[in-house]
XYZ file of C-alpha atoms in Angstrom:
265
model
C -87.893 12.840 -17.496
C -88.565 9.147 -17.547
C -85.720 6.907 -16.375
C -85.218 3.228 -16.869
C -83.277 1.478 -14.092
C -81.665 -1.648 -15.496
C -81.151 -4.176 -12.765
C -83.715 -2.331 -10.696
C -84.147 -5.115 -8.153
C -80.377 -5.542 -7.599
C -77.951 -4.147 -5.072
C -77.660 -0.573 -6.396
C -80.703 -0.614 -8.653
C -83.199 -1.366 -5.860
C -81.769 1.491 -3.788
C -81.896 3.828 -6.714
C -85.497 2.817 -7.424
C -86.458 3.852 -3.879
C -84.927 7.293 -4.507
C -86.672 7.636 -7.893
C -90.153 6.218 -7.378
C -91.380 7.404 -10.806
C -88.631 5.541 -12.650
C -89.284 2.334 -14.614
C -87.609 -0.704 -13.096
C -86.192 -3.193 -15.577
C -85.963 -6.708 -14.270
C -86.063 -10.255 -15.633
C -89.098 -11.078 -13.519
C -91.403 -8.047 -13.175
C -93.976 -8.506 -10.438
C -94.716 -5.006 -9.157
C -96.341 -1.889 -10.682
C -93.693 0.128 -12.460
C -91.617 -2.992 -13.250
C -91.029 -4.001 -16.835
C -89.320 -7.062 -18.267
C -85.728 -6.523 -19.204
C -83.325 -9.352 -19.824
C -79.859 -8.946 -21.353
C -80.144 -12.461 -22.719
C -83.357 -11.667 -24.557
C -82.813 -8.540 -26.734
C -86.507 -8.644 -27.751
C -87.219 -7.163 -24.271
C -85.212 -4.044 -24.973
C -87.839 -2.191 -27.072
C -90.635 -2.384 -24.571
C -88.399 -1.428 -21.683
C -87.096 1.637 -23.566
C -90.449 2.912 -24.817
C -90.812 6.575 -23.732
C -87.509 6.507 -21.873
C -85.082 9.437 -22.144
C -82.447 8.336 -19.578
C -81.068 5.033 -18.385
C -79.179 3.649 -15.409
C -77.088 0.996 -17.164
C -75.860 -2.030 -15.286
C -74.021 -4.290 -17.729
C -74.813 -7.975 -17.889
C -73.251 -9.928 -14.995
C -70.617 -12.552 -15.624
C -70.004 -11.601 -19.264
C -66.365 -10.988 -20.115
C -67.169 -8.881 -23.187
C -70.588 -7.116 -22.831
C -69.865 -4.576 -25.598
C -71.961 -6.193 -28.349
C -75.144 -6.438 -26.297
C -74.759 -3.015 -24.783
C -74.244 -1.597 -28.279
C -77.444 -3.356 -29.326
C -79.324 -1.702 -26.497
C -77.990 1.783 -27.224
C -78.858 1.369 -30.919
C -82.489 0.876 -29.870
C -82.457 3.751 -27.356
C -83.558 6.349 -29.867
C -85.049 8.821 -27.351
C -82.413 8.365 -24.665
C -80.199 11.415 -24.123
C -78.578 10.529 -20.771
C -76.976 7.261 -19.602
C -75.462 6.635 -16.229
C -73.187 3.608 -16.455
C -72.323 1.537 -13.425
C -68.672 0.560 -14.026
C -65.974 -0.053 -11.399
C -62.898 1.587 -10.050
C -61.148 -1.757 -10.674
C -61.882 -1.824 -14.452
C -59.446 0.227 -16.556
C -60.317 1.688 -19.904
C -59.692 -0.756 -22.770
C -60.600 -1.362 -26.370
C -62.680 -4.445 -25.624
C -64.503 -5.981 -22.657
C -65.932 -4.172 -19.645
C -63.333 -1.442 -20.017
C -64.757 -0.417 -23.418
C -68.213 0.483 -22.054
C -67.406 4.029 -20.866
C -66.420 5.014 -24.393
C -69.825 3.813 -25.627
C -71.851 5.950 -23.202
C -69.628 9.005 -23.836
C -71.074 9.086 -27.391
C -74.370 10.240 -25.932
C -75.093 13.953 -25.304
C -75.412 13.437 -21.546
C -73.597 10.800 -19.512
C -71.895 9.792 -16.347
C -69.641 6.822 -15.554
C -69.810 5.619 -11.953
C -66.639 3.893 -10.811
C -67.335 2.636 -7.267
C -64.898 0.723 -5.229
C -65.858 -2.690 -3.835
C -69.277 -2.849 -2.202
C -69.716 -3.107 1.535
C -72.757 -5.235 0.717
C -70.429 -8.041 -0.398
C -69.936 -8.750 3.361
C -73.640 -9.467 3.816
C -76.503 -11.447 2.208
C -75.837 -14.141 -0.358
C -72.440 -13.047 -1.587
C -69.639 -15.613 -1.278
C -67.655 -13.177 0.862
C -70.597 -13.033 3.284
C -70.574 -16.813 3.480
C -66.951 -16.526 4.586
C -67.929 -13.996 7.253
C -70.558 -16.378 8.602
C -68.040 -19.195 8.614
C -65.495 -17.049 10.438
C -62.883 -16.851 7.643
C -62.673 -14.475 4.674
C -60.472 -15.792 1.830
C -59.032 -13.517 -0.803
C -55.848 -13.067 -2.839
C -55.493 -9.435 -1.753
C -52.726 -9.796 0.816
C -52.456 -6.580 2.870
C -53.896 -4.445 0.042
C -56.476 -1.894 1.043
C -59.865 -1.007 -0.455
C -62.115 2.060 -0.019
C -65.218 -0.108 0.528
C -68.397 1.837 -0.321
C -72.045 1.430 0.667
C -74.361 0.675 -2.206
C -76.774 3.277 -0.821
C -74.114 5.957 -1.423
C -73.623 4.694 -4.990
C -77.324 4.949 -5.570
C -77.467 8.472 -4.173
C -74.730 9.563 -6.603
C -76.564 7.804 -9.450
C -79.812 9.565 -8.609
C -78.136 12.956 -8.874
C -76.401 11.933 -12.111
C -79.710 10.903 -13.613
C -81.800 13.881 -12.458
C -79.608 16.967 -12.068
C -80.627 19.602 -14.603
C -77.100 19.817 -15.983
C -75.506 16.523 -17.087
C -72.440 15.476 -15.173
C -70.520 14.319 -18.198
C -67.772 12.949 -16.097
C -66.411 9.849 -14.345
C -67.200 9.543 -10.607
C -64.798 7.411 -8.580
C -66.852 6.488 -5.522
C -65.380 5.210 -2.262
C -66.202 5.088 1.364
C -64.403 7.341 3.875
C -61.439 5.067 4.574
C -59.336 2.416 2.879
C -59.274 -0.943 4.726
C -57.552 -4.219 4.188
C -59.652 -7.347 4.413
C -57.920 -8.057 7.677
C -58.996 -4.618 8.923
C -62.585 -5.367 7.770
C -62.550 -8.719 9.565
C -61.290 -7.006 12.757
C -64.151 -4.491 12.591
C -66.709 -7.219 12.071
C -65.271 -9.079 15.032
C -65.361 -5.971 17.215
C -68.899 -4.979 16.309
C -70.516 -8.439 16.299
C -68.415 -10.218 18.892
C -68.020 -13.154 16.453
C -64.400 -13.943 15.520
C -63.716 -13.475 11.817
C -60.228 -13.626 10.279
C -58.780 -13.032 6.812
C -56.674 -15.628 5.003
C -54.794 -14.581 1.895
C -54.091 -17.135 -0.801
C -52.342 -17.008 -4.154
C -54.087 -15.716 -7.276
C -54.020 -19.217 -8.799
C -55.710 -20.732 -5.724
C -58.292 -17.956 -5.742
C -59.025 -18.619 -9.421
C -59.696 -22.307 -8.611
C -61.973 -21.393 -5.690
C -64.060 -19.015 -7.793
C -64.175 -21.411 -10.770
C -66.165 -23.836 -8.633
C -69.159 -21.535 -9.048
C -68.372 -19.320 -12.087
C -66.918 -19.855 -15.595
C -63.160 -20.180 -15.477
C -62.416 -17.112 -17.615
C -64.552 -14.952 -15.403
C -63.029 -16.539 -12.277
C -59.581 -15.638 -13.533
C -60.677 -12.077 -14.123
C -62.016 -11.728 -10.614
C -58.952 -13.358 -9.041
C -56.830 -10.910 -11.049
C -58.739 -8.033 -9.461
C -57.714 -9.390 -6.049
C -54.092 -9.380 -7.268
C -54.534 -5.734 -8.286
C -55.736 -4.902 -4.820
C -52.673 -6.613 -3.365
C -50.574 -4.280 -5.536
C -52.338 -1.183 -4.186
C -54.671 -0.411 -7.090
C -57.680 0.241 -4.821
C -55.883 2.003 -1.991
C -57.639 5.352 -2.386
C -60.314 7.513 -0.814
C -62.377 10.102 -2.706
C -64.880 12.799 -1.664
C -67.287 12.055 -4.478
C -70.283 11.131 -2.289
C -69.918 14.386 -0.312
C -69.257 16.455 -3.430
C -72.256 15.102 -5.412
C -74.874 14.472 -2.682
C -73.915 16.985 -0.026
C -73.484 14.356 2.728
C -70.557 12.193 3.743
C -70.155 8.574 2.707
C -71.089 5.981 5.292
C -68.344 4.102 7.136
C -67.718 0.336 7.136
C -68.189 0.181 10.895
C -71.626 1.825 10.620
C -72.527 -0.578 7.842
C -71.618 -3.595 10.034
C -73.599 -2.163 12.980
C -76.672 -1.704 10.701
C -76.549 -5.023 8.908
C -75.599 -7.162 11.971
C -78.847 -6.074 13.639
C -81.043 -6.786 10.631
């Protein structure tokens, strides 16, 4: 088995790479042994990254409304690949085009898994815009009182590792959540309680959220993201699954434990 981890220096990819040290890490700027250049914007990098590979952790290109053509191009070159584990999202429904069309592509392979994680806990830390709101003391969304089963990226990586390496292919969709569903107001209250720094949640309209996101991202993608907030407000992400426990044999980490860990880093 030789696996290629696309986005191997990113949020889930880097954690997966630490679990699979013999995997090949695909990244736009390879600097370490075991890293290879892979750039969705440069299809000429696909062949070298795929050489000798029989399974792939597939993170689609970020910020692309319709990634189907470039992913199809990759899979057409993946002649030796039998197993693909796709990172999708619980918030993306199946569709004929766009992000929702990618699961159907990977299901054409003999061995596959589609990971559908809920929203990442890691969005509350690091360079994510949500984390900037935490540091400023105010989280702004269009989610209202809607709840989300926030999940730790480390738990997503653990499920991905099993999906890539288990002797029998999973050939299924994995909806991955944390152990509880929380509103953004709940999350803000937990952050306040753990860190002692006041953080509140302010809910805005979908239109206002689109304008805020469009300051840093293309408008069509901003509208898509704001629409996901609206879906949360309607209850689309108010769910909890046992996938992490079922696949890895250990429970999913809680949001409170995540805040404790990251606030001390």
